[in-house]
mmCIF file with all atom_site columns, C-alpha atoms in Angstrom:
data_model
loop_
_atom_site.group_PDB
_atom_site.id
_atom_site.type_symbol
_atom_site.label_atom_id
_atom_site.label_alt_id
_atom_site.label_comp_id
_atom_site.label_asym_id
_atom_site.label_entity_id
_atom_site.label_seq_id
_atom_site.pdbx_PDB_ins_code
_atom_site.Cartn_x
_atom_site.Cartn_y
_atom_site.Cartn_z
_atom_site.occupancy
_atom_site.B_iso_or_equiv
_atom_site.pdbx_formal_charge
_atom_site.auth_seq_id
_atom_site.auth_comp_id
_atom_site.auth_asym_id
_atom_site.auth_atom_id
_atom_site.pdbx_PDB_model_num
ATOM 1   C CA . UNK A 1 1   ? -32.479 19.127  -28.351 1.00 54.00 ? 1   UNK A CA 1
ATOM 2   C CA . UNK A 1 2   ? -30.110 16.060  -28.247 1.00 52.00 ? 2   UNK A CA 1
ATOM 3   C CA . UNK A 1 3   ? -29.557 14.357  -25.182 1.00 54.00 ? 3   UNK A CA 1
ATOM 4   C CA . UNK A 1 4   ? -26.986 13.434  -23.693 1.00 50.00 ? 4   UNK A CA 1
ATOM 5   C CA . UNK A 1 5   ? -26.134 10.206  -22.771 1.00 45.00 ? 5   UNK A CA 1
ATOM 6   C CA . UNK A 1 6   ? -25.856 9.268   -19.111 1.00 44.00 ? 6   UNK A CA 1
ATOM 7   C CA . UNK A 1 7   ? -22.069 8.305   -18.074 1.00 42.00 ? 7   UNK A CA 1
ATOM 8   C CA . UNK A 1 8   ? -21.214 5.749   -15.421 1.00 36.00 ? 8   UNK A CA 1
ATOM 9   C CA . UNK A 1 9   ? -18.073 5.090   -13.658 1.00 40.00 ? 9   UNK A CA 1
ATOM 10  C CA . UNK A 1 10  ? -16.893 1.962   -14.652 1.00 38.00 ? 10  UNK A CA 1
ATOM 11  C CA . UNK A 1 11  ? -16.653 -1.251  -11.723 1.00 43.00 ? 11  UNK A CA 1
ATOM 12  C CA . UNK A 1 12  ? -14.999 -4.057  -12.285 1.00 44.00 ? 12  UNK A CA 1
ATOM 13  C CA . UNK A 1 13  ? -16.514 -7.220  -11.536 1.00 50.00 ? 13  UNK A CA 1
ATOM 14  C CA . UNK A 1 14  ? -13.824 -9.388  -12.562 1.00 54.00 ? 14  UNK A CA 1
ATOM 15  C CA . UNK A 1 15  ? -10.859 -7.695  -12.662 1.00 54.00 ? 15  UNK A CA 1
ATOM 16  C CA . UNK A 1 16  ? -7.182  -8.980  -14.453 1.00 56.00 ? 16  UNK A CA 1
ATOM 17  C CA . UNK A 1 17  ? -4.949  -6.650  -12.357 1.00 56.00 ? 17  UNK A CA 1
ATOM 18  C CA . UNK A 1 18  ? -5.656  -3.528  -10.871 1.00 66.00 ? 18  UNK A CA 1
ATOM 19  C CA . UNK A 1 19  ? -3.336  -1.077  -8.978  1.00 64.00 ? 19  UNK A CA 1
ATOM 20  C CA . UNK A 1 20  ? -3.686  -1.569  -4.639  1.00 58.00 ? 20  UNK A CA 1
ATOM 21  C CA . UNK A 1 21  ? -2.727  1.849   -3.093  1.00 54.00 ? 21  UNK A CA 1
ATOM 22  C CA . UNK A 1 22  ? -3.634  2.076   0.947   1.00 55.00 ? 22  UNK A CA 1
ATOM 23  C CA . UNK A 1 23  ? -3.267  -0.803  3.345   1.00 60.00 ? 23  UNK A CA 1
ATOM 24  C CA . UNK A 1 24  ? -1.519  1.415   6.231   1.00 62.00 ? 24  UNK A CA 1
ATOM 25  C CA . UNK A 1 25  ? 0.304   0.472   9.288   1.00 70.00 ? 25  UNK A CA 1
ATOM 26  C CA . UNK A 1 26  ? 2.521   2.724   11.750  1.00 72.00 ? 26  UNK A CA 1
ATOM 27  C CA . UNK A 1 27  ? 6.022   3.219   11.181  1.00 83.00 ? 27  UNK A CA 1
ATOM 28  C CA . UNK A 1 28  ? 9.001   4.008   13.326  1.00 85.00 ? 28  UNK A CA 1
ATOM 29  C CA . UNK A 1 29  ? 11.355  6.446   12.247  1.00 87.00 ? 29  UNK A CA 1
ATOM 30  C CA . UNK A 1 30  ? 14.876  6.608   13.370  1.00 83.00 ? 30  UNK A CA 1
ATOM 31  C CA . UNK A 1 31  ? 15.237  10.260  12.212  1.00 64.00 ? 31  UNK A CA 1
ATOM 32  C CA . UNK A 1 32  ? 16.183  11.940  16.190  1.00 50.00 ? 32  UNK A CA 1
ATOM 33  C CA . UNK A 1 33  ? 20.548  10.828  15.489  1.00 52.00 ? 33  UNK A CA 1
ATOM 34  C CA . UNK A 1 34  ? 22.593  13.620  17.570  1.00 55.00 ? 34  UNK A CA 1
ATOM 35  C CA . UNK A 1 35  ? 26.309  14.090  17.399  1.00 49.00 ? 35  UNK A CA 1
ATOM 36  C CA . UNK A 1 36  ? 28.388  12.210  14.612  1.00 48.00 ? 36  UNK A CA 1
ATOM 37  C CA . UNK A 1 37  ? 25.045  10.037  13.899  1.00 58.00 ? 37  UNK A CA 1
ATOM 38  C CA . UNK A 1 38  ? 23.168  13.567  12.776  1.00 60.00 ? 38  UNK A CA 1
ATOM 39  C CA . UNK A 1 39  ? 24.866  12.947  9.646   1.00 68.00 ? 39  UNK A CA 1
ATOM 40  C CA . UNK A 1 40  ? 24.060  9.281   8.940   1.00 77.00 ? 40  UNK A CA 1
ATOM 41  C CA . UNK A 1 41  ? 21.049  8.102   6.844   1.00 81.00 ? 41  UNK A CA 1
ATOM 42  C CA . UNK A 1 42  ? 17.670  8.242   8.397   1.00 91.00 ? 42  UNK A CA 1
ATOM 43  C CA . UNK A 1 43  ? 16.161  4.823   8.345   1.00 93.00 ? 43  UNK A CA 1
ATOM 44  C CA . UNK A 1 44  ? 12.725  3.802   9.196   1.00 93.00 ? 44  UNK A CA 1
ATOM 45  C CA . UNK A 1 45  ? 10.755  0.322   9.662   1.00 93.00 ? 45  UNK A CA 1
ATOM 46  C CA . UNK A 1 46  ? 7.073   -0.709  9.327   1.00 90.00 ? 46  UNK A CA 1
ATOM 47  C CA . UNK A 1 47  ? 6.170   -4.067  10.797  1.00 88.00 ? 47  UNK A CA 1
ATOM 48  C CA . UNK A 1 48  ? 3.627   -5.114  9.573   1.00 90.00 ? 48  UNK A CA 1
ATOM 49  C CA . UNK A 1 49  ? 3.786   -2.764  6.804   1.00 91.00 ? 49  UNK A CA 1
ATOM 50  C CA . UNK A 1 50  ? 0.603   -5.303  5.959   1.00 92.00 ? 50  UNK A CA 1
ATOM 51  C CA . UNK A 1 51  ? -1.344  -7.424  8.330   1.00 91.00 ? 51  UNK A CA 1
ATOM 52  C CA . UNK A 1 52  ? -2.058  -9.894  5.595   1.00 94.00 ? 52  UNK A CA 1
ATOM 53  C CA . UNK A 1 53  ? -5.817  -8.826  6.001   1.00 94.00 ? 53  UNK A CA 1
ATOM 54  C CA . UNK A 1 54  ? -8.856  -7.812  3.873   1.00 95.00 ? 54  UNK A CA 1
ATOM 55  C CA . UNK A 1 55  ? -8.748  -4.118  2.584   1.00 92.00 ? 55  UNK A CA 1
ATOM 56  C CA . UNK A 1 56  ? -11.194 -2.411  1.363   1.00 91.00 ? 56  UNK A CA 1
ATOM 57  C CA . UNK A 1 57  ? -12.325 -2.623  -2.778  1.00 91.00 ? 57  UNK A CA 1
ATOM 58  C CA . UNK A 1 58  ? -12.048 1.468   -2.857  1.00 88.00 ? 58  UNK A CA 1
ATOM 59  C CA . UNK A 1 59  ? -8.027  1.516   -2.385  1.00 87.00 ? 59  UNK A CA 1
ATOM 60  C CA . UNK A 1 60  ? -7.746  -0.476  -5.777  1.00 87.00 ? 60  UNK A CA 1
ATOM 61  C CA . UNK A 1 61  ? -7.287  1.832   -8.869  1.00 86.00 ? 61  UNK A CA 1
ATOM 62  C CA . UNK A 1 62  ? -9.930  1.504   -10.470 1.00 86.00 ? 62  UNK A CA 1
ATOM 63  C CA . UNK A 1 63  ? -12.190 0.654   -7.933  1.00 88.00 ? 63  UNK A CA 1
ATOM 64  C CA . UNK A 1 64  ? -13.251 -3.423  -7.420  1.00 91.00 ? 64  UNK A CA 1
ATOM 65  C CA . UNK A 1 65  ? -16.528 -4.533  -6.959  1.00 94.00 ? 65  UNK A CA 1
ATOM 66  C CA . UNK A 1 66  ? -15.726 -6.611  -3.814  1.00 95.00 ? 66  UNK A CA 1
ATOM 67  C CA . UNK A 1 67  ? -12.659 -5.887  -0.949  1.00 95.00 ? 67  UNK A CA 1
ATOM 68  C CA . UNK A 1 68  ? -9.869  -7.595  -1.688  1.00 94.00 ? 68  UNK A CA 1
ATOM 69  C CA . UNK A 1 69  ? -7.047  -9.072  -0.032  1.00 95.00 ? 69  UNK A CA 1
ATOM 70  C CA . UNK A 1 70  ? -3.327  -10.138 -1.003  1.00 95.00 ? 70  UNK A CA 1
ATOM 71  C CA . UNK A 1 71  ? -1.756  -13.506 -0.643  1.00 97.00 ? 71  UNK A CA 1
ATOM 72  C CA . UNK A 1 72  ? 1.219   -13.073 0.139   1.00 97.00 ? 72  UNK A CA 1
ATOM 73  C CA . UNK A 1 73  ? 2.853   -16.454 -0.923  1.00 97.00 ? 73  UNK A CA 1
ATOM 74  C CA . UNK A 1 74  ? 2.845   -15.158 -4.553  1.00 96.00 ? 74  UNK A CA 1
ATOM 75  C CA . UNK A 1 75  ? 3.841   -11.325 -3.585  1.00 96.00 ? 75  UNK A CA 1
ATOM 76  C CA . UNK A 1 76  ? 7.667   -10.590 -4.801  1.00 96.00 ? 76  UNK A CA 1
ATOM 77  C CA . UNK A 1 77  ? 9.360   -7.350  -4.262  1.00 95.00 ? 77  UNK A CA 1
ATOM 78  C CA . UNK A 1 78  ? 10.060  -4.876  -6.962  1.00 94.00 ? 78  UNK A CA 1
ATOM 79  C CA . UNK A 1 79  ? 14.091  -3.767  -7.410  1.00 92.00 ? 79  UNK A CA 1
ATOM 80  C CA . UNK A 1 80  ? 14.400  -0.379  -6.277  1.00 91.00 ? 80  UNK A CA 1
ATOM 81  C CA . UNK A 1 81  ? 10.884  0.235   -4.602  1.00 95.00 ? 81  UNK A CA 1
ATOM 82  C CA . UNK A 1 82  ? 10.695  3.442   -3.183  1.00 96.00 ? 82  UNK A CA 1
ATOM 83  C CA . UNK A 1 83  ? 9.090   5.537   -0.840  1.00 96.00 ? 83  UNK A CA 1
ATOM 84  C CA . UNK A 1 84  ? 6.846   8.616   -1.168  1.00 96.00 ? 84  UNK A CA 1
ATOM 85  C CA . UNK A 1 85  ? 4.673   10.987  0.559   1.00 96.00 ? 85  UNK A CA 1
ATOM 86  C CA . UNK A 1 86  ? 0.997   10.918  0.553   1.00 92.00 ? 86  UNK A CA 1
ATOM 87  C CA . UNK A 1 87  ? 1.421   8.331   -2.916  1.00 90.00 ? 87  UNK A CA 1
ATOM 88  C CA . UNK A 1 88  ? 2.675   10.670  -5.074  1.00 94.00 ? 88  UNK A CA 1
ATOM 89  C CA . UNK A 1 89  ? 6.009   9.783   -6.797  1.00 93.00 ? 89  UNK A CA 1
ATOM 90  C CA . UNK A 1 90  ? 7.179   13.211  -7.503  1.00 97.00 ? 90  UNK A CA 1
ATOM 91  C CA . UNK A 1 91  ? 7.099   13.533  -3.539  1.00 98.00 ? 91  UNK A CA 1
ATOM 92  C CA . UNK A 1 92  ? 10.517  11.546  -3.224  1.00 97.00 ? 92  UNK A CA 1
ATOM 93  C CA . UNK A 1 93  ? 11.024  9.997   0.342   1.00 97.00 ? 93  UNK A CA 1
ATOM 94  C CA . UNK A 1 94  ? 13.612  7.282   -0.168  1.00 97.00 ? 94  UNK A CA 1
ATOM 95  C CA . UNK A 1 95  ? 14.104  3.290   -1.040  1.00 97.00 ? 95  UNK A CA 1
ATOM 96  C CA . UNK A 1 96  ? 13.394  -0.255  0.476   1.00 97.00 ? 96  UNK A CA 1
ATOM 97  C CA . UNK A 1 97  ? 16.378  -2.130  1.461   1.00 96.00 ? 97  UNK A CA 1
ATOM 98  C CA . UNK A 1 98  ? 14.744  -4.675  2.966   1.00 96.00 ? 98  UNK A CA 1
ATOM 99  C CA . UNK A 1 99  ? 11.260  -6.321  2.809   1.00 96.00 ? 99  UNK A CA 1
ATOM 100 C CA . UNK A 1 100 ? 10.114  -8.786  4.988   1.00 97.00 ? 100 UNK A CA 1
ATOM 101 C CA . UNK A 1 101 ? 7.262   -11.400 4.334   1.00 97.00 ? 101 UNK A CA 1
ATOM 102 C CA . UNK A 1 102 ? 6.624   -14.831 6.311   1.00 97.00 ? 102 UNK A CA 1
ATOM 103 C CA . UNK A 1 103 ? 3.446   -15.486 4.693   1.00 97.00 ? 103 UNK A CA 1
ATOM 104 C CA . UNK A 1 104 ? 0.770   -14.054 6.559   1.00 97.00 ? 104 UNK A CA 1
ATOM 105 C CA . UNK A 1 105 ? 2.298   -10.312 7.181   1.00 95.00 ? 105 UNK A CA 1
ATOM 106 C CA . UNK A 1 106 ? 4.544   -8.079  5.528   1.00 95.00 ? 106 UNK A CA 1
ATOM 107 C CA . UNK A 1 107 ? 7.185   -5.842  6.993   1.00 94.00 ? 107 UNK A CA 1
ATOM 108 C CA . UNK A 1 108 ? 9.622   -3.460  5.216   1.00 95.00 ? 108 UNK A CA 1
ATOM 109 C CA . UNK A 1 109 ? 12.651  -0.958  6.320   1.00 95.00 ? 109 UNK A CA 1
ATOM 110 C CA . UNK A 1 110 ? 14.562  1.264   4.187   1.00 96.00 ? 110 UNK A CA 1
ATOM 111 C CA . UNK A 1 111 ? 16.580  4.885   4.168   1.00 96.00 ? 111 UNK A CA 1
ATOM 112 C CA . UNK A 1 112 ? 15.094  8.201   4.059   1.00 96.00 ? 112 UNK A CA 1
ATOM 113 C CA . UNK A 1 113 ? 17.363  8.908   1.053   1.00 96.00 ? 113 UNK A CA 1
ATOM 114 C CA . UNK A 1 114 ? 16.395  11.053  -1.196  1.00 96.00 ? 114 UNK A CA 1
ATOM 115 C CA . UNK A 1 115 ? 17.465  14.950  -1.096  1.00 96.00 ? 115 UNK A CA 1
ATOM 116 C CA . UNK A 1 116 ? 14.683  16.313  -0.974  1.00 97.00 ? 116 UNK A CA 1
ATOM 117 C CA . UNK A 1 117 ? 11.839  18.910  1.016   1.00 98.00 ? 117 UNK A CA 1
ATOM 118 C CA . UNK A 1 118 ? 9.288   15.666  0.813   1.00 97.00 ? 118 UNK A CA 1
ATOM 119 C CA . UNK A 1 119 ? 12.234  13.510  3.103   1.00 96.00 ? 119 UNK A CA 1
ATOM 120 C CA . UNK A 1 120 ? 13.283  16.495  5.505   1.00 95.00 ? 120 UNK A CA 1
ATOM 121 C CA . UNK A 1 121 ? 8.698   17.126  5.838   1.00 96.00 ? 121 UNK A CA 1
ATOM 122 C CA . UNK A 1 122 ? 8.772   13.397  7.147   1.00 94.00 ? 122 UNK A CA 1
ATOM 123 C CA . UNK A 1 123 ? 12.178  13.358  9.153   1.00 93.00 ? 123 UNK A CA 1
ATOM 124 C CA . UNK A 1 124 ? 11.521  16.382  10.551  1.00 93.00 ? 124 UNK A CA 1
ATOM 125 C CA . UNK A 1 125 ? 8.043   15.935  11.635  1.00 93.00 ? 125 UNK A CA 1
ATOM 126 C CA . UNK A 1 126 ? 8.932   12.199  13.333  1.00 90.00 ? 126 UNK A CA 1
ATOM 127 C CA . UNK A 1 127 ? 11.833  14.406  14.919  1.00 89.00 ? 127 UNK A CA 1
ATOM 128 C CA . UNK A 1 128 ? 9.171   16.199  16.650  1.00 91.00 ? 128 UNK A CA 1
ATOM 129 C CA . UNK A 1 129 ? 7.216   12.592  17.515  1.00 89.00 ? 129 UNK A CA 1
ATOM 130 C CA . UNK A 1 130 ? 4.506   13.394  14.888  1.00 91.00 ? 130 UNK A CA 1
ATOM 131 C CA . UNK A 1 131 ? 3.313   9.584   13.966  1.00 90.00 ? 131 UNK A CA 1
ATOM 132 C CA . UNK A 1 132 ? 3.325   8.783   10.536  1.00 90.00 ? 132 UNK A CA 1
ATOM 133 C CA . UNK A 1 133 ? 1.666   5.610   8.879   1.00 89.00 ? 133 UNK A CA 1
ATOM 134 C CA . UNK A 1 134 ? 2.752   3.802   5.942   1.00 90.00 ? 134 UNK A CA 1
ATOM 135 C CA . UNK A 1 135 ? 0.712   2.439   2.902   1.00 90.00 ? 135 UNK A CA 1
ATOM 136 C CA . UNK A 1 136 ? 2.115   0.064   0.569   1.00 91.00 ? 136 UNK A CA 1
ATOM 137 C CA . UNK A 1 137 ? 2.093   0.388   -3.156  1.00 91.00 ? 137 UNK A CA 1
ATOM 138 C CA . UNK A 1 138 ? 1.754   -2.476  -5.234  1.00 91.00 ? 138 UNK A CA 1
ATOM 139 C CA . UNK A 1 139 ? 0.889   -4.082  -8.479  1.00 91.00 ? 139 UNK A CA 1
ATOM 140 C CA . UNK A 1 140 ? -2.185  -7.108  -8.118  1.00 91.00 ? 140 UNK A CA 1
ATOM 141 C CA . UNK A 1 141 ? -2.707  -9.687  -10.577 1.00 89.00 ? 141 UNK A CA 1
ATOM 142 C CA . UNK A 1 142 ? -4.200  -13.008 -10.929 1.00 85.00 ? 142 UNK A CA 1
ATOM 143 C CA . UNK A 1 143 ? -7.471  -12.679 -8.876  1.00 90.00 ? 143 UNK A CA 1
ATOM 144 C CA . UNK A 1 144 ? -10.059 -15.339 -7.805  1.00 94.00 ? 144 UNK A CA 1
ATOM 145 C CA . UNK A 1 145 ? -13.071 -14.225 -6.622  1.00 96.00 ? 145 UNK A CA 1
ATOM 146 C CA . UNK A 1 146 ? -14.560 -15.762 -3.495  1.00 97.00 ? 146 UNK A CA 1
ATOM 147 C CA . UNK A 1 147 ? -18.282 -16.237 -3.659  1.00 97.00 ? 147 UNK A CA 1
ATOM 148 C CA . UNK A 1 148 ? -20.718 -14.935 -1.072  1.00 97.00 ? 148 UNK A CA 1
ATOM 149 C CA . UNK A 1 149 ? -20.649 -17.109 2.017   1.00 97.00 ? 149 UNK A CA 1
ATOM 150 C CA . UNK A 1 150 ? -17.734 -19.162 1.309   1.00 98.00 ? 150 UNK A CA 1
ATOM 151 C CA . UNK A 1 151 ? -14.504 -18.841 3.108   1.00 98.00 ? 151 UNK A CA 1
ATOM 152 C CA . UNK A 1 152 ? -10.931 -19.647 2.989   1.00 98.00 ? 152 UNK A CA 1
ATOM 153 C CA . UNK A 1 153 ? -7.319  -19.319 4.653   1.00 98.00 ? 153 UNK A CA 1
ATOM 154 C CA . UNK A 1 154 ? -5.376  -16.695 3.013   1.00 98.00 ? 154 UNK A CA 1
ATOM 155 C CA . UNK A 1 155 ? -2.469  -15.449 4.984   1.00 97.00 ? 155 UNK A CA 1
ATOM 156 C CA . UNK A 1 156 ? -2.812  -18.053 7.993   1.00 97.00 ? 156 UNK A CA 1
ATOM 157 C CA . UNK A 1 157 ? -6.596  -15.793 8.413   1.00 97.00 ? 157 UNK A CA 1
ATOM 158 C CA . UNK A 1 158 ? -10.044 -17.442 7.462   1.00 98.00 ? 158 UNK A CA 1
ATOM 159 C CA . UNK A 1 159 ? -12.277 -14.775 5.284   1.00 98.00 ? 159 UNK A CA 1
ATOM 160 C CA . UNK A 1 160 ? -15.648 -14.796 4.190   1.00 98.00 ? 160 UNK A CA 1
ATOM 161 C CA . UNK A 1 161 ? -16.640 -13.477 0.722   1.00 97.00 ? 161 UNK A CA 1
ATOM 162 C CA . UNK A 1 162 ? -17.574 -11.628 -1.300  1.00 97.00 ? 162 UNK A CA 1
ATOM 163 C CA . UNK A 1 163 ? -14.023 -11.090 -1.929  1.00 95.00 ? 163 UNK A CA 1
ATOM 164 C CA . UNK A 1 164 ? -10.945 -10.997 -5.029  1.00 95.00 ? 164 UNK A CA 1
ATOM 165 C CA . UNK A 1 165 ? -7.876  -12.595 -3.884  1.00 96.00 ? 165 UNK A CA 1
ATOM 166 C CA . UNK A 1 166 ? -5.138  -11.653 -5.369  1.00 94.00 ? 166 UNK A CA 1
ATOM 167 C CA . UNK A 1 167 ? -2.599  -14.873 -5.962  1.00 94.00 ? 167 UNK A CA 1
ATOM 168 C CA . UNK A 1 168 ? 0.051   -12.476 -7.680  1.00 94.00 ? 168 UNK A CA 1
ATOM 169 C CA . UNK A 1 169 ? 1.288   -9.452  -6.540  1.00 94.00 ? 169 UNK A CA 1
ATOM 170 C CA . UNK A 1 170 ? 4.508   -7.199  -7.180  1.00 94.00 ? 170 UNK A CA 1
ATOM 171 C CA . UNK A 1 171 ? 5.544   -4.861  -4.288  1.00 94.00 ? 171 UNK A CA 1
ATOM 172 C CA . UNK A 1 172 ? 6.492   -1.527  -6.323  1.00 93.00 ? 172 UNK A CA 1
ATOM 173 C CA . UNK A 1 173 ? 6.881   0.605   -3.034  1.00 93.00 ? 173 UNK A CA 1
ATOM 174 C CA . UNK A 1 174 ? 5.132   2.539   0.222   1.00 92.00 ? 174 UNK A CA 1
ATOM 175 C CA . UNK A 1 175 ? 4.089   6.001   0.983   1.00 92.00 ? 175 UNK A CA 1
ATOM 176 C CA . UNK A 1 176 ? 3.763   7.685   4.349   1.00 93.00 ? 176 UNK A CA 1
ATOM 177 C CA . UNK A 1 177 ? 0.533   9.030   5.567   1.00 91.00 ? 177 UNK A CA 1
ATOM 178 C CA . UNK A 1 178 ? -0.738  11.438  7.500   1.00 87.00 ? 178 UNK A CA 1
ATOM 179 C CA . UNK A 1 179 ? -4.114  8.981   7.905   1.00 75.00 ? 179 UNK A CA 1
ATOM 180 C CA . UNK A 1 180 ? -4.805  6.087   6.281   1.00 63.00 ? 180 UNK A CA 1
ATOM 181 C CA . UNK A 1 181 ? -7.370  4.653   4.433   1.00 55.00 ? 181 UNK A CA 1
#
């Protein structure tokens, strides 16, 4: 009999981009509008939608070796981010119309536009004061890694490593969570 031989899940140790998916924060949700506001757009804000802080290596598709955090002087927004639920973009929320970043955190606000079951879930339930959380979505590139016992300012914050940072970075959106990560 042949055998098989054993798989493993690839790590990376030094990776060239990878895909970040969960740094949450709470939002506010402006979804409660009575009388001739009912019908306006539903808007919502997250600040900080980021703290600017070290997350943790198993939010990064695929999964780093180290955490991980994101400088923000090299993040730029993506045209036409959008927003999800639970990071799933067939779950249409709505869009970004405004992101926020002064370098150490990053805040974001946009429209709970989309016409969909996946909006009216999250307007609905913040309606009712149910507290939703926000992750942000982005695309990480250029990483350093940061050796054992070393540190260094990133985001106006000293951290230690083990640790990628991530000197380029493309905001492609946010998803609201039940819990974060």
């Amino acid at each position: 009999m042949r055998q098989q031989p054993k798989r493993y899940k690839a790590r990376l140790s030094m990776p060239t981009s990878v895909k970040m998916v969960a740094a949450t924060a709470p939002v506010t949700i402006n979804a409660s509008a009575e009388g001739a506001e009912a019908s306006a757009p539903k808007t919502f804000n997250a600040a900080p939608a980021y703290s600017g802080g070290v997350v943790s290596r198993l939010t990064a598709k695929p999964v780093l070796k180290h955490d991980y955090i994101i400088d923000l002087s090299g993040m730029t927004p993506s045209k036409g981010a959008k927003a999800n639920l639970d990071h799933k973009s067939t779950q249409r929320v709505g869009h970004l119309t405004e992101v926020h970043n002064d370098g150490q955190t990053l805040g974001v606000e946009g429209v709970l536009s989309a016409a969909t079951s996946y909006r009216d879930e999250v307007a609905n339930s913040a309606a009712n004061q149910y507290r939703w959380e926000v992750s942000i979505e982005g695309d990480l590139s250029k990483p350093t890694l940061l050796d054992a016992g070393k540190t260094s300012i990133v985001n106006g914050q000293k951290v230690t490593g083990p640790l990628f940072i991530f000197k380029k970075s493309t905001l492609t959106g946010l998803a609201f969570v039940s819990q974060g990560a």
